C-alpha cells in the first residue's frame, strides 16, 4: 500500500493536515529575513493562543518534544534542587532522568501504569520543592494526569508540565493552571510533522533561569534574544524555516477550526473508538475518568486464534489496511495496543475504518 495512504493511528506522528504539507513547499527565506521574522512572531502569537497564555517567552524549540523537555529542566534546575516528579509511565521516568542529569535531588511520586498520579501526593511529597513536574498526557499508558489542582502549590515551586500529547487535543490552560514551564511536540494533536517543540515559560520561571545552563544550544538566556521579537534580534542558531512554515500553517488550521471545536472533535472520536472497542468485547487499559481521547490503550485479547498475536495483528493492519497502531511499552509490550487519534487523524472515518479492519482480523 503506498505510503501516502497510511493512516497514522500510532502514538507517534498523526497525519499532517494537507495545508501543512503545502506550507513545506514555500520558498525558503533567510532566518533573519524580516518576512521570516514576522512569520515567526505570528507563529509565537498563535502558540500563545493555543497554550492559553500571555507568556511573552513562547516559541518552538528547534528539536523534537524531548528537546522541549530538556530545555524546560536544564534552564531552571540547579545542583541539589528538590524536583518532585510524577511517574506513571515512560515519560515521567524520562523526566526523572533529565532532572537528575541537571543535578536535582529527584523525589518520585508514583502511580501504577494505567492510573493517574494523585495531585495531593505531588503537593505533599516535599516541603520546599524547586520544581513540581508532571506529564499531562502519558503517551505510554493513555492516561491524563490532573494539572489544575497543582495551582495551589507551595510558594516558589515552579510547575513544569509535559503537554506533548495534550496540546490541541484536550484542554491545556497554562495561565489558569499557573504552569511555569510547558513543552509540546508538533507531531501529535497539532497535526504537523515531528521536529519542533513548542515551549512556554512564565515570567517567574524566566527570573529563575540559571546563568550558565548545562546546555549551550538550549540556553534560554541566548535563545530569548533571537525568538522574543523584542529589541534587536541576535543570531543564536539557524531556525528550521520550513518546519516553522509547517507549524504556522498547522496552528492556523487549528485556530480556524477553533480550539474548543478541536477538543470536542478529539473527545467525540475518542469516545466512538472506546465504545467500538468495548462493543467488540475488548477491555480498555487506562483508568475510567482519566482516559485520553487522543490516545487509547486497550488490552490485546488473550483468546486470539493460534496464528495471531499482537505483532501479527499490527502487521496485518499495516499491510492490508494501511493503518499504523502502536504496541505496549515496558511490561505491557505485547499485551496492550496504543491507538492514536491525534490532530488531523482524529476523524470519524478513521475510527470507522480502524474498527472495521480490526473486527475483520479478529473475526468479531
Ligand atoms: N513526552 C511525551 C508525553 C511523549 O509522548 C513524547 C513522545 O512521544 C515525548 C515526550 C518525546 O517527544 P519526541 O519523541 O518528539 O522527542
Tab-separated table of C-alpha atoms and ligand atoms in Angstrom:
chain	number	residue	atom	x	y	z
A	1	UNK	CA	0.000	0.000	0.000
A	2	UNK	CA	1.519	3.383	-0.955
A	3	UNK	CA	2.919	5.302	1.998
A	4	UNK	CA	0.782	8.299	1.184
A	5	UNK	CA	-2.297	6.238	2.009
A	6	UNK	CA	-1.146	5.355	5.512
A	7	UNK	CA	-3.483	6.217	8.354
A	8	UNK	CA	-1.168	7.128	11.238
A	9	UNK	CA	-3.003	5.903	14.330
A	10	UNK	CA	0.065	5.115	16.411
A	11	UNK	CA	1.341	7.018	19.445
A	12	UNK	CA	3.821	8.842	17.183
A	13	UNK	CA	3.017	11.308	14.444
A	14	UNK	CA	-0.541	11.671	13.210
A	15	UNK	CA	-1.323	12.505	9.573
A	16	UNK	CA	-0.369	16.126	8.904
A	17	UNK	CA	-3.095	18.388	7.557
A	18	UNK	CA	-2.813	18.960	3.757
A	19	UNK	CA	-2.368	22.721	4.285
A	20	UNK	CA	0.646	21.927	6.442
A	21	UNK	CA	2.219	19.802	3.720
A	22	UNK	CA	1.682	22.643	1.237
A	23	UNK	CA	3.409	25.072	3.605
A	24	UNK	CA	6.574	22.946	3.440
A	25	UNK	CA	6.818	23.795	-0.259
A	26	UNK	CA	7.103	27.557	0.307
A	27	UNK	CA	10.363	29.230	-0.754
A	28	UNK	CA	12.963	29.168	1.978
A	29	UNK	CA	13.807	32.583	3.436
A	30	UNK	CA	16.828	33.543	5.497
A	31	UNK	CA	16.403	33.115	9.257
A	32	UNK	CA	16.959	36.874	9.772
A	33	UNK	CA	14.822	37.981	6.808
A	34	UNK	CA	12.198	40.414	8.120
A	35	UNK	CA	9.447	38.457	6.358
A	36	UNK	CA	10.510	35.260	8.085
A	37	UNK	CA	10.813	37.013	11.453
A	38	UNK	CA	7.293	38.379	11.180
A	39	UNK	CA	6.045	34.852	10.372
A	40	UNK	CA	7.924	33.597	13.440
A	41	UNK	CA	6.308	36.316	15.576
A	42	UNK	CA	2.903	35.330	14.229
A	43	UNK	CA	3.657	31.653	14.951
A	44	UNK	CA	4.506	32.582	18.551
A	45	UNK	CA	1.261	34.601	18.840
A	46	UNK	CA	-0.668	31.590	17.578
A	47	UNK	CA	1.138	29.384	20.073
A	48	UNK	CA	0.148	31.714	22.919
A	49	UNK	CA	-3.492	31.318	21.864
A	50	UNK	CA	-3.206	27.534	21.763
A	51	UNK	CA	-1.349	27.362	25.098
A	52	UNK	CA	-3.853	29.865	26.588
A	53	UNK	CA	-1.106	32.021	27.963
A	54	UNK	CA	0.151	35.578	27.880
A	55	UNK	CA	3.751	34.425	28.485
A	56	UNK	CA	5.994	36.603	26.293
A	57	UNK	CA	8.578	33.804	26.053
A	58	UNK	CA	6.597	31.300	23.980
A	59	UNK	CA	8.233	29.785	20.891
A	60	UNK	CA	9.074	26.496	19.165
A	61	UNK	CA	12.375	24.978	20.308
A	62	UNK	CA	14.298	23.588	17.318
A	63	UNK	CA	14.138	19.898	18.107
A	64	UNK	CA	11.527	17.266	18.930
A	65	UNK	CA	9.456	17.060	22.116
A	66	UNK	CA	12.462	15.701	24.019
A	67	UNK	CA	14.346	18.935	23.267
A	68	UNK	CA	11.421	20.762	24.890
A	69	UNK	CA	11.759	18.535	27.950
A	70	UNK	CA	15.484	19.201	28.226
A	71	UNK	CA	15.050	22.939	27.642
A	72	UNK	CA	12.487	23.108	30.445
A	73	UNK	CA	14.635	21.321	33.042
A	74	UNK	CA	18.112	22.452	32.116
A	75	UNK	CA	17.219	26.141	32.384
A	76	UNK	CA	15.739	26.149	35.893
A	77	UNK	CA	17.234	23.229	37.852
A	78	UNK	CA	20.303	23.857	39.980
A	79	UNK	CA	22.539	21.359	41.797
A	80	UNK	CA	20.768	19.925	44.828
A	81	UNK	CA	17.320	21.315	43.964
A	82	UNK	CA	14.427	19.136	45.079
A	83	UNK	CA	12.430	18.249	41.970
A	84	UNK	CA	9.190	16.339	42.532
A	85	UNK	CA	8.246	14.198	39.520
A	86	UNK	CA	5.036	12.265	38.890
A	87	UNK	CA	5.869	8.852	37.462
A	88	UNK	CA	3.152	6.654	35.926
A	89	UNK	CA	4.724	5.806	32.604
A	90	UNK	CA	7.728	6.144	30.316
A	91	UNK	CA	7.717	9.916	30.034
A	92	UNK	CA	7.581	10.552	33.791
A	93	UNK	CA	10.613	8.211	34.034
A	94	UNK	CA	12.395	10.302	31.417
A	95	UNK	CA	11.695	13.467	33.364
A	96	UNK	CA	13.440	11.887	36.379
A	97	UNK	CA	16.461	11.053	34.250
A	98	UNK	CA	16.669	14.551	32.766
A	99	UNK	CA	16.210	16.233	36.173
A	100	UNK	CA	18.887	14.003	37.745
A	101	UNK	CA	21.350	14.932	34.984
A	102	UNK	CA	20.720	18.590	35.886
A	103	UNK	CA	21.885	17.800	39.446
A	104	UNK	CA	18.422	17.578	41.047
A	105	UNK	CA	17.501	15.579	44.109
A	106	UNK	CA	14.624	13.764	42.401
A	107	UNK	CA	11.570	12.988	44.551
A	108	UNK	CA	9.439	10.416	42.740
A	109	UNK	CA	5.672	10.223	43.222
A	110	UNK	CA	4.492	7.031	41.587
A	111	UNK	CA	1.215	5.529	40.460
A	112	UNK	CA	0.723	2.183	38.715
A	113	UNK	CA	0.784	2.362	34.910
A	114	UNK	CA	-2.751	2.910	33.628
A	115	UNK	CA	-3.772	5.027	36.646
A	116	UNK	CA	-3.363	8.780	37.254
A	117	UNK	CA	-0.970	10.473	39.682
A	118	UNK	CA	-2.643	11.787	42.839
A	119	UNK	CA	-2.093	15.594	42.765
A	120	UNK	CA	-2.241	15.719	46.595
A	121	UNK	CA	0.668	13.266	46.737
A	122	UNK	CA	2.670	15.549	44.423
A	123	UNK	CA	1.933	18.541	46.653
A	124	UNK	CA	2.829	16.646	49.838
A	125	UNK	CA	5.999	14.993	48.523
A	126	UNK	CA	8.483	17.670	49.658
A	127	UNK	CA	8.187	20.751	51.924
A	128	UNK	CA	10.118	23.081	49.637
A	129	UNK	CA	10.482	21.801	46.079
A	130	UNK	CA	12.124	23.946	43.419
A	131	UNK	CA	10.036	22.269	40.711
A	132	UNK	CA	6.998	20.016	40.522
A	133	UNK	CA	6.935	18.179	37.193
A	134	UNK	CA	4.216	16.053	35.665
A	135	UNK	CA	3.200	14.636	32.293
A	136	UNK	CA	-0.276	15.830	31.337
A	137	UNK	CA	-0.989	13.082	28.787
A	138	UNK	CA	1.085	9.898	29.374
A	139	UNK	CA	1.518	8.507	25.871
A	140	UNK	CA	2.806	5.177	27.185
A	141	UNK	CA	-0.454	4.415	29.015
A	142	UNK	CA	-3.193	6.679	27.597
A	143	UNK	CA	-3.755	8.317	30.992
A	144	UNK	CA	-4.484	12.004	31.675
A	145	UNK	CA	-2.957	13.376	34.856
A	146	UNK	CA	-4.812	16.257	36.538
A	147	UNK	CA	-2.868	19.523	36.494
A	148	UNK	CA	-5.399	22.101	37.760
A	149	UNK	CA	-5.088	21.108	41.478
A	150	UNK	CA	-1.362	21.876	41.318
A	151	UNK	CA	-2.158	25.592	41.092
A	152	UNK	CA	-2.252	25.507	44.940
A	153	UNK	CA	1.375	24.537	45.391
A	154	UNK	CA	3.916	25.934	47.850
A	155	UNK	CA	5.307	29.390	47.050
A	156	UNK	CA	8.451	29.216	44.989
A	157	UNK	CA	7.776	25.820	43.410
A	158	UNK	CA	7.754	26.055	39.622
A	159	UNK	CA	5.188	23.897	37.854
A	160	UNK	CA	6.604	22.108	34.797
A	161	UNK	CA	4.174	20.231	32.530
A	162	UNK	CA	4.754	17.881	29.573
A	163	UNK	CA	1.993	18.625	27.051
A	164	UNK	CA	3.458	16.686	24.114
A	165	UNK	CA	0.344	14.567	23.598
A	166	UNK	CA	-2.214	17.016	25.010
A	167	UNK	CA	-1.716	20.398	23.307
A	168	UNK	CA	-4.522	20.990	20.807
A	169	UNK	CA	-6.304	17.720	21.650
A	170	UNK	CA	-7.603	18.254	25.200
A	171	UNK	CA	-7.873	21.416	27.316
A	172	UNK	CA	-4.484	22.904	28.232
A	173	UNK	CA	-4.738	26.094	30.309
A	174	UNK	CA	-1.263	27.359	31.089
A	175	UNK	CA	-2.240	30.629	32.798
A	176	UNK	CA	-5.252	29.187	34.627
A	177	UNK	CA	-3.091	26.329	35.956
A	178	UNK	CA	-0.316	28.749	36.839
A	179	UNK	CA	2.098	26.481	34.966
A	180	UNK	CA	5.601	27.947	34.673
A	181	UNK	CA	7.176	25.779	32.003
A	182	UNK	CA	5.398	23.619	29.466
A	183	UNK	CA	6.520	21.972	26.251
A	184	UNK	CA	4.859	20.055	23.468
A	185	UNK	CA	5.679	18.437	20.121
A	186	UNK	CA	4.387	19.325	16.687
A	187	UNK	CA	3.579	15.785	15.552
A	188	UNK	CA	0.654	14.919	17.783
A	189	UNK	CA	-2.540	16.956	18.159
A	190	UNK	CA	-1.139	19.986	16.295
A	191	UNK	CA	-1.194	17.990	13.040
A	192	UNK	CA	2.346	18.896	11.894
A	193	UNK	CA	5.301	16.535	11.205
A	194	UNK	CA	7.817	15.998	14.044
A	195	UNK	CA	10.679	18.438	14.501
A	196	UNK	CA	9.708	21.322	16.784
A	197	UNK	CA	8.898	21.570	20.486
A	198	UNK	CA	6.588	24.481	21.358
A	199	UNK	CA	7.730	25.840	24.735
A	200	UNK	CA	6.197	28.441	27.020
A	201	UNK	CA	7.962	29.988	30.009
A	202	UNK	CA	6.335	32.181	32.670
A	203	UNK	CA	7.998	35.412	33.829
A	204	UNK	CA	8.548	33.733	37.244
A	205	UNK	CA	10.434	30.873	35.604
A	206	UNK	CA	12.399	33.303	33.457
A	207	UNK	CA	13.577	35.042	36.660
A	208	UNK	CA	14.924	31.696	37.813
A	209	UNK	CA	16.838	30.753	34.661
A	210	UNK	CA	20.325	29.614	35.632
A	211	UNK	CA	23.198	31.790	34.465
A	212	UNK	CA	25.008	29.048	32.562
A	213	UNK	CA	22.630	26.143	31.885
A	214	UNK	CA	24.225	22.747	31.305
A	215	UNK	CA	23.380	23.067	27.609
A	216	UNK	CA	24.649	25.692	25.220
A	217	UNK	CA	22.082	25.012	22.493
A	218	UNK	CA	19.085	25.153	24.826
A	219	UNK	CA	20.236	28.154	26.889
A	220	UNK	CA	17.152	30.380	27.163
A	221	UNK	CA	19.283	33.427	28.023
A	222	UNK	CA	20.593	33.347	24.471
A	223	UNK	CA	17.595	31.896	22.612
A	224	UNK	CA	15.274	34.563	24.028
A	225	UNK	CA	17.293	37.243	22.257
A	226	UNK	CA	16.555	35.589	18.911
A	227	UNK	CA	12.932	34.495	19.327
A	228	UNK	CA	11.375	37.099	21.590
A	229	UNK	CA	10.769	39.715	18.898
A	230	UNK	CA	11.574	42.461	21.388
A	231	UNK	CA	14.553	44.741	20.793
A	232	UNK	CA	17.397	43.766	18.480
A	233	UNK	CA	17.360	40.119	17.464
A	234	UNK	CA	20.674	38.351	17.905
A	235	UNK	CA	21.547	35.245	15.906
A	236	UNK	CA	21.590	32.121	18.045
A	237	UNK	CA	21.032	29.298	15.574
A	238	UNK	CA	19.581	28.937	12.086
A	239	UNK	CA	15.876	28.368	12.618
A	240	UNK	CA	14.428	25.378	10.709
A	241	UNK	CA	12.499	27.656	8.342
A	242	UNK	CA	10.326	25.049	6.601
A	243	UNK	CA	9.323	23.420	9.875
A	244	UNK	CA	8.191	26.812	11.141
A	245	UNK	CA	6.158	27.322	7.961
A	246	UNK	CA	4.523	23.973	8.724
A	247	UNK	CA	3.801	24.840	12.349
A	248	UNK	CA	2.472	28.269	11.385
A	249	UNK	CA	0.074	26.589	8.940
A	250	UNK	CA	-0.944	23.861	11.422
A	251	UNK	CA	-1.728	26.424	14.102
A	252	UNK	CA	-3.680	28.425	11.528
A	253	UNK	CA	-5.824	25.382	10.706
A	254	UNK	CA	-6.357	24.681	14.407
A	255	UNK	CA	-7.346	28.244	15.288
A	256	UNK	CA	-9.627	28.484	12.292
A	257	UNK	CA	-11.435	25.350	13.446
A	258	UNK	CA	-11.395	26.765	16.991
A	259	UNK	CA	-9.535	25.291	19.933
A	260	UNK	CA	-12.711	24.170	21.721
A	261	UNK	CA	-14.024	22.627	18.496
A	262	UNK	CA	-10.768	20.676	18.162
A	263	UNK	CA	-11.074	19.417	21.767
A	264	UNK	CA	-14.656	18.376	21.024
A	265	UNK	CA	-13.651	16.595	17.814
A	266	UNK	CA	-10.950	14.659	19.676
A	267	UNK	CA	-13.375	13.837	22.510
A	268	UNK	CA	-16.081	12.616	20.107
A	269	UNK	CA	-13.661	10.462	18.081
A	270	UNK	CA	-12.097	9.026	21.242
A	271	UNK	CA	-15.496	8.121	22.653
A	272	UNK	CA	-16.518	6.482	19.373
A	273	UNK	CA	-13.349	4.392	19.453
A	274	UNK	CA	-13.718	3.444	23.131
A	275	UNK	CA	-17.334	2.415	22.577
A	276	UNK	CA	-16.479	0.473	19.425
A	277	UNK	CA	-13.660	-1.455	21.117
A	278	UNK	CA	-15.859	-2.327	24.085
A	279	UNK	CA	-18.690	-3.368	21.746
A	280	UNK	CA	-16.165	-5.804	20.229
A	281	UNK	CA	-15.626	-7.306	23.684
A	282	UNK	CA	-12.211	-5.692	24.251
A	283	UNK	CA	-11.147	-4.155	27.568
A	284	UNK	CA	-9.716	-0.650	27.838
A	285	UNK	CA	-6.472	-0.311	29.785
A	286	UNK	CA	-6.463	3.251	31.167
A	287	UNK	CA	-8.490	4.053	34.290
A	288	UNK	CA	-12.007	5.291	33.579
A	289	UNK	CA	-12.351	9.051	34.058
A	290	UNK	CA	-8.709	9.589	33.051
A	291	UNK	CA	-8.739	8.162	29.528
A	292	UNK	CA	-7.250	10.272	26.768
A	293	UNK	CA	-9.456	10.594	23.691
A	294	UNK	CA	-6.376	11.155	21.515
A	295	UNK	CA	-4.501	8.040	22.699
A	296	UNK	CA	-6.495	4.933	23.550
A	297	UNK	CA	-4.974	1.928	25.262
A	298	UNK	CA	-6.671	-1.454	25.096
A	299	UNK	CA	-5.681	-4.936	26.256
A	300	UNK	CA	-4.746	-7.362	23.483
A	301	UNK	CA	-7.379	-10.113	23.891
A	302	UNK	CA	-5.980	-13.346	25.355
A	303	UNK	CA	-8.287	-15.638	23.364
A	304	UNK	CA	-6.733	-14.961	19.938
A	305	UNK	CA	-6.737	-17.651	17.243
A	306	UNK	CA	-3.460	-19.634	17.256
A	307	UNK	CA	-1.924	-17.908	14.193
A	308	UNK	CA	-2.478	-14.402	15.588
A	309	UNK	CA	-0.592	-12.413	18.192
A	310	UNK	CA	-0.024	-8.709	18.901
A	311	UNK	CA	2.690	-8.295	16.250
A	312	UNK	CA	0.823	-10.293	13.568
A	313	UNK	CA	-2.312	-8.223	14.055
A	314	UNK	CA	-0.441	-4.926	13.829
A	315	UNK	CA	1.386	-6.182	10.735
A	316	UNK	CA	-1.937	-7.066	9.079
A	317	UNK	CA	-3.440	-3.704	9.965
A	318	UNK	CA	-0.463	-2.007	8.320
A	319	UNK	CA	-0.063	-4.324	5.336
A	320	UNK	CA	-3.705	-4.924	4.402
A	321	UNK	CA	-5.356	-1.675	5.516
A	322	UNK	CA	-2.509	0.861	5.710
A	323	UNK	CA	-3.304	1.548	9.372
A	324	UNK	CA	-0.499	2.034	11.875
A	325	UNK	CA	-1.161	1.499	15.576
A	326	UNK	CA	1.361	1.141	18.407
A	327	UNK	CA	2.229	-1.684	20.785
A	328	UNK	CA	2.602	-1.530	24.547
A	329	UNK	CA	5.782	-0.465	26.323
A	330	UNK	CA	7.726	-1.944	29.240
A	331	UNK	CA	5.903	-4.769	30.982
A	332	UNK	CA	2.909	-4.146	28.709
A	333	UNK	CA	4.805	-4.873	25.477
A	334	UNK	CA	2.772	-7.442	23.541
A	335	UNK	CA	-0.173	-7.047	25.947
A	336	UNK	CA	-1.599	-3.622	25.119
A	337	UNK	CA	-2.263	-1.644	21.925
A	338	UNK	CA	-1.944	2.131	21.738
A	339	UNK	CA	-4.224	3.774	19.205
A	340	UNK	CA	-3.758	7.433	18.372
A	341	UNK	CA	-6.396	9.845	17.112
A	342	UNK	CA	-4.337	12.988	17.020
A	343	UNK	CA	-4.793	16.227	15.118
A	344	UNK	CA	-5.950	15.687	11.549
A	345	UNK	CA	-6.137	11.903	12.175
A	346	UNK	CA	-8.948	12.428	14.708
A	347	UNK	CA	-11.741	11.960	12.206
A	348	UNK	CA	-14.780	9.746	12.327
A	349	UNK	CA	-13.883	7.982	9.093
A	350	UNK	CA	-10.568	6.791	10.558
A	351	UNK	CA	-12.313	5.376	13.636
A	352	UNK	CA	-14.830	3.528	11.463
A	353	UNK	CA	-12.114	2.192	9.159
A	354	UNK	CA	-9.978	1.014	12.071
A	355	UNK	CA	-12.829	-0.680	13.923
A	356	UNK	CA	-13.947	-2.463	10.767
A	357	UNK	CA	-10.398	-3.591	9.964
A	358	UNK	CA	-9.724	-4.861	13.484
A	359	UNK	CA	-13.106	-6.578	13.559
A	360	UNK	CA	-12.317	-8.381	10.301
A	361	UNK	CA	-8.892	-9.526	11.526
A	362	UNK	CA	-10.208	-10.704	14.892
A	363	UNK	CA	-13.364	-12.194	13.368
A	364	UNK	CA	-15.527	-10.248	15.835
B	1	LIG	N1	6.749	13.369	26.225
B	1	LIG	C1	5.687	12.655	25.815
B	1	LIG	C2	4.467	12.575	26.679
B	1	LIG	C3	5.716	11.987	24.598
B	1	LIG	O1	4.659	11.268	24.178
B	1	LIG	C4	6.880	12.070	23.797
B	1	LIG	C5	6.951	11.360	22.517
B	1	LIG	O2	6.110	10.583	22.165
B	1	LIG	C6	7.957	12.835	24.257
B	1	LIG	C7	7.848	13.468	25.477
B	1	LIG	C8	9.190	12.958	23.453
B	1	LIG	O3	8.927	13.593	22.247
B	1	LIG	P1	9.808	13.338	20.936
B	1	LIG	O4	9.702	11.882	20.610
B	1	LIG	O5	9.129	14.221	19.915
B	1	LIG	O6	11.197	13.756	21.230
